[in-house]
Amino acid sequence: MDEPAKQAPAPRIRVLLLDDDHFMLELLSDMLADIGAAASPPAGFEVRAESDARRALASLALDAPDLLICDLSMPDMDGIEFMQAAAAGGFGGGVMLLSGMDSGVRKAAERLAKAHGLNVLGAFKKPISAQELQAALAALLVPDSPAQENSYNLSPVSGK
């Protein structure tokens, strides 16, 4: 009767990483694993990494993740085109945009993605730091938190 109380299993947050840079995919996967392990209670990230936007789009339709982390600058289909297609397909999860481009381009992409109805958590400069990633994921790690859309957005768009 004095058995230790069973803890609920760690929440599983399904993430799709899209970037044509394989090193960035590995870096983001490692950062998510570290953030999940350090969360209280620990959270598990189920990460699917994709370097081809068209394959990622096809998988989005079959098995939509909770979170999409997408590079803006990719060959064949850039991040903007990908976001438009994801929105047209009814993607309802969180979206984080990453780019090495200047802040004006990132903010414009963020506004465009929001205009298409996507739940954008922010547009971040590559490489994103572990602290920025953790802050952006805070609402996903604590699902009952009172955080509202954009309250954790680290790249506010002026004129809102």
mmCIF file of C-alpha atoms in Angstrom:
data_model
loop_
_atom_site.group_PDB
_atom_site.id
_atom_site.type_symbol
_atom_site.label_atom_id
_atom_site.label_comp_id
_atom_site.label_asym_id
_atom_site.label_seq_id
_atom_site.Cartn_x
_atom_site.Cartn_y
_atom_site.Cartn_z
ATOM 1 C CA MET A 1 0.000 0.000 0.000
ATOM 2 C CA ASP A 2 2.953 2.313 0.460
ATOM 3 C CA GLU A 3 3.891 2.158 -3.195
ATOM 4 C CA PRO A 4 5.291 5.383 -4.593
ATOM 5 C CA ALA A 5 2.743 7.388 -6.507
ATOM 6 C CA LYS A 6 2.990 6.752 -10.202
ATOM 7 C CA GLN A 7 3.808 9.837 -12.178
ATOM 8 C CA ALA A 8 1.981 10.545 -15.378
ATOM 9 C CA PRO A 9 4.098 9.797 -18.421
ATOM 10 C CA ALA A 10 6.053 12.731 -19.788
ATOM 11 C CA PRO A 11 4.093 14.690 -22.363
ATOM 12 C CA ARG A 12 5.124 13.845 -25.909
ATOM 13 C CA ILE A 13 5.447 16.867 -28.151
ATOM 14 C CA ARG A 14 5.705 15.931 -31.796
ATOM 15 C CA VAL A 15 8.072 18.191 -33.731
ATOM 16 C CA LEU A 16 8.840 18.417 -37.431
ATOM 17 C CA LEU A 17 12.171 20.088 -38.206
ATOM 18 C CA LEU A 18 12.606 21.380 -41.750
ATOM 19 C CA ASP A 19 16.002 22.678 -42.833
ATOM 20 C CA ASP A 20 18.246 21.866 -45.777
ATOM 21 C CA ASP A 21 21.300 22.051 -43.476
ATOM 22 C CA HIS A 22 21.824 18.618 -41.882
ATOM 23 C CA PHE A 23 24.054 20.079 -39.150
ATOM 24 C CA MET A 24 21.232 22.449 -38.132
ATOM 25 C CA LEU A 25 18.791 19.523 -37.994
ATOM 26 C CA GLU A 26 21.150 17.637 -35.660
ATOM 27 C CA LEU A 27 21.741 20.730 -33.527
ATOM 28 C CA LEU A 28 18.010 21.404 -33.131
ATOM 29 C CA SER A 29 17.318 17.736 -32.326
ATOM 30 C CA ASP A 30 19.986 17.783 -29.606
ATOM 31 C CA MET A 31 18.691 21.063 -28.178
ATOM 32 C CA LEU A 32 15.134 19.697 -28.018
ATOM 33 C CA ALA A 33 16.363 16.568 -26.216
ATOM 34 C CA ASP A 34 18.213 18.726 -23.657
ATOM 35 C CA ILE A 35 15.226 21.050 -23.148
ATOM 36 C CA GLY A 36 12.861 18.106 -22.713
ATOM 37 C CA ALA A 37 15.135 16.446 -20.157
ATOM 38 C CA ALA A 38 15.494 19.678 -18.177
ATOM 39 C CA ALA A 39 11.766 20.491 -18.154
ATOM 40 C CA SER A 40 9.802 20.044 -14.960
ATOM 41 C CA PRO A 41 8.196 17.606 -15.294
ATOM 42 C CA PRO A 42 10.421 16.169 -18.029
ATOM 43 C CA ALA A 43 8.934 16.385 -21.504
ATOM 44 C CA GLY A 44 9.585 14.163 -24.429
ATOM 45 C CA PHE A 45 10.031 15.452 -27.933
ATOM 46 C CA GLU A 46 9.247 13.105 -30.780
ATOM 47 C CA VAL A 47 11.399 14.692 -33.484
ATOM 48 C CA ARG A 48 11.124 14.079 -37.185
ATOM 49 C CA ALA A 49 13.824 15.863 -39.214
ATOM 50 C CA GLU A 50 13.394 16.586 -42.894
ATOM 51 C CA SER A 51 15.692 18.319 -45.363
ATOM 52 C CA ASP A 52 13.278 18.277 -48.316
ATOM 53 C CA ALA A 53 10.313 20.669 -48.146
ATOM 54 C CA ARG A 54 8.111 18.652 -50.504
ATOM 55 C CA ARG A 55 8.565 15.461 -48.470
ATOM 56 C CA ALA A 56 7.928 17.434 -45.269
ATOM 57 C CA LEU A 57 4.718 18.842 -46.750
ATOM 58 C CA ALA A 58 3.527 15.361 -47.670
ATOM 59 C CA SER A 59 4.259 14.080 -44.158
ATOM 60 C CA LEU A 60 2.505 17.109 -42.651
ATOM 61 C CA ALA A 61 -0.730 16.026 -44.313
ATOM 62 C CA LEU A 62 -0.389 12.439 -43.055
ATOM 63 C CA ASP A 63 0.860 13.020 -39.528
ATOM 64 C CA ALA A 64 0.692 16.651 -38.400
ATOM 65 C CA PRO A 65 3.102 17.527 -35.568
ATOM 66 C CA ASP A 66 2.409 19.797 -32.603
ATOM 67 C CA LEU A 67 5.259 22.054 -33.680
ATOM 68 C CA LEU A 68 6.924 22.878 -36.956
ATOM 69 C CA ILE A 69 10.371 24.493 -36.935
ATOM 70 C CA CYS A 70 11.111 25.706 -40.451
ATOM 71 C CA ASP A 71 14.043 27.357 -42.183
ATOM 72 C CA LEU A 72 13.064 30.146 -44.574
ATOM 73 C CA SER A 73 15.841 29.707 -47.116
ATOM 74 C CA MET A 74 15.760 26.324 -48.828
ATOM 75 C CA PRO A 75 16.164 25.105 -52.407
ATOM 76 C CA ASP A 76 13.178 24.059 -54.545
ATOM 77 C CA MET A 77 10.527 25.310 -52.085
ATOM 78 C CA ASP A 78 11.432 28.091 -49.672
ATOM 79 C CA GLY A 79 9.979 28.494 -46.198
ATOM 80 C CA ILE A 80 7.412 31.067 -47.322
ATOM 81 C CA GLU A 81 6.006 28.719 -49.973
ATOM 82 C CA PHE A 82 6.054 25.904 -47.435
ATOM 83 C CA MET A 83 4.142 27.993 -44.887
ATOM 84 C CA GLN A 84 1.523 28.942 -47.483
ATOM 85 C CA ALA A 85 1.048 25.283 -48.431
ATOM 86 C CA ALA A 86 0.913 24.217 -44.758
ATOM 87 C CA ALA A 87 -1.742 26.855 -44.043
ATOM 88 C CA ALA A 88 -3.736 25.827 -47.117
ATOM 89 C CA GLY A 89 -3.602 22.247 -45.833
ATOM 90 C CA GLY A 90 -5.061 23.324 -42.495
ATOM 91 C CA PHE A 91 -1.955 22.913 -40.317
ATOM 92 C CA GLY A 92 -2.933 24.012 -36.803
ATOM 93 C CA GLY A 93 0.205 23.417 -34.756
ATOM 94 C CA GLY A 94 2.772 25.934 -33.591
ATOM 95 C CA VAL A 95 5.282 27.328 -36.066
ATOM 96 C CA MET A 96 8.777 28.647 -35.474
ATOM 97 C CA LEU A 97 10.601 30.264 -38.369
ATOM 98 C CA LEU A 98 14.402 30.266 -38.558
ATOM 99 C CA SER A 99 16.617 32.224 -40.901
ATOM 100 C CA GLY A 100 20.059 33.686 -41.246
ATOM 101 C CA MET A 101 18.494 36.560 -43.197
ATOM 102 C CA ASP A 102 18.120 40.005 -41.658
ATOM 103 C CA SER A 103 15.416 40.830 -39.137
ATOM 104 C CA GLY A 104 13.267 42.643 -41.707
ATOM 105 C CA VAL A 105 12.940 39.488 -43.793
ATOM 106 C CA ARG A 106 12.197 37.377 -40.709
ATOM 107 C CA LYS A 107 9.521 39.794 -39.505
ATOM 108 C CA ALA A 108 7.915 39.966 -42.945
ATOM 109 C CA ALA A 109 7.819 36.159 -43.106
ATOM 110 C CA GLU A 110 6.302 36.045 -39.631
ATOM 111 C CA ARG A 111 3.571 38.530 -40.581
ATOM 112 C CA LEU A 112 2.824 36.620 -43.768
ATOM 113 C CA ALA A 113 2.558 33.287 -41.948
ATOM 114 C CA LYS A 114 0.213 34.853 -39.376
ATOM 115 C CA ALA A 115 -1.858 36.392 -42.171
ATOM 116 C CA HIS A 116 -2.318 32.858 -43.521
ATOM 117 C CA GLY A 117 -3.720 31.824 -40.125
ATOM 118 C CA LEU A 118 -0.699 29.978 -38.754
ATOM 119 C CA ASN A 119 0.082 29.986 -35.028
ATOM 120 C CA VAL A 120 3.544 31.543 -35.235
ATOM 121 C CA LEU A 121 5.635 31.353 -32.075
ATOM 122 C CA GLY A 122 8.288 33.621 -33.557
ATOM 123 C CA ALA A 123 10.846 34.189 -36.278
ATOM 124 C CA PHE A 124 14.377 33.674 -35.008
ATOM 125 C CA LYS A 125 17.883 34.294 -36.271
ATOM 126 C CA LYS A 126 19.920 31.205 -37.058
ATOM 127 C CA PRO A 127 21.448 29.665 -35.171
ATOM 128 C CA ILE A 128 18.814 29.943 -32.450
ATOM 129 C CA SER A 129 20.174 29.735 -28.913
ATOM 130 C CA ALA A 130 18.992 27.080 -26.483
ATOM 131 C CA GLN A 131 17.534 29.837 -24.270
ATOM 132 C CA GLU A 132 15.503 31.317 -27.139
ATOM 133 C CA LEU A 133 14.244 27.883 -28.141
ATOM 134 C CA GLN A 134 13.303 27.011 -24.566
ATOM 135 C CA ALA A 135 11.457 30.330 -24.089
ATOM 136 C CA ALA A 136 9.536 29.862 -27.340
ATOM 137 C CA LEU A 137 8.541 26.338 -26.280
ATOM 138 C CA ALA A 138 7.388 27.368 -22.794
ATOM 139 C CA ALA A 139 3.688 27.322 -23.680
ATOM 140 C CA LEU A 140 4.000 23.838 -25.179
ATOM 141 C CA LEU A 141 5.904 22.492 -22.169
ATOM 142 C CA VAL A 142 3.299 23.834 -19.726
ATOM 143 C CA PRO A 143 0.030 23.307 -21.614
ATOM 144 C CA ASP A 144 -2.171 24.591 -18.772
ATOM 145 C CA SER A 145 -0.281 27.871 -18.503
ATOM 146 C CA PRO A 146 -2.253 31.059 -19.117
ATOM 147 C CA ALA A 147 0.161 32.093 -21.883
ATOM 148 C CA GLN A 148 -1.665 33.650 -24.768
ATOM 149 C CA GLU A 149 -0.603 33.609 -28.390
ATOM 150 C CA ASN A 150 2.434 35.862 -28.823
ATOM 151 C CA SER A 151 3.032 36.319 -25.078
ATOM 152 C CA TYR A 152 6.151 34.208 -25.497
ATOM 153 C CA ASN A 153 7.077 35.571 -28.901
ATOM 154 C CA LEU A 154 10.659 36.761 -28.787
ATOM 155 C CA SER A 155 10.424 38.715 -32.016
ATOM 156 C CA PRO A 156 7.553 41.147 -31.624
ATOM 157 C CA VAL A 157 6.311 42.829 -34.752
ATOM 158 C CA SER A 158 5.934 46.561 -34.349
ATOM 159 C CA GLY A 159 2.652 48.144 -35.272
ATOM 160 C CA LYS A 160 0.444 45.439 -33.775
#
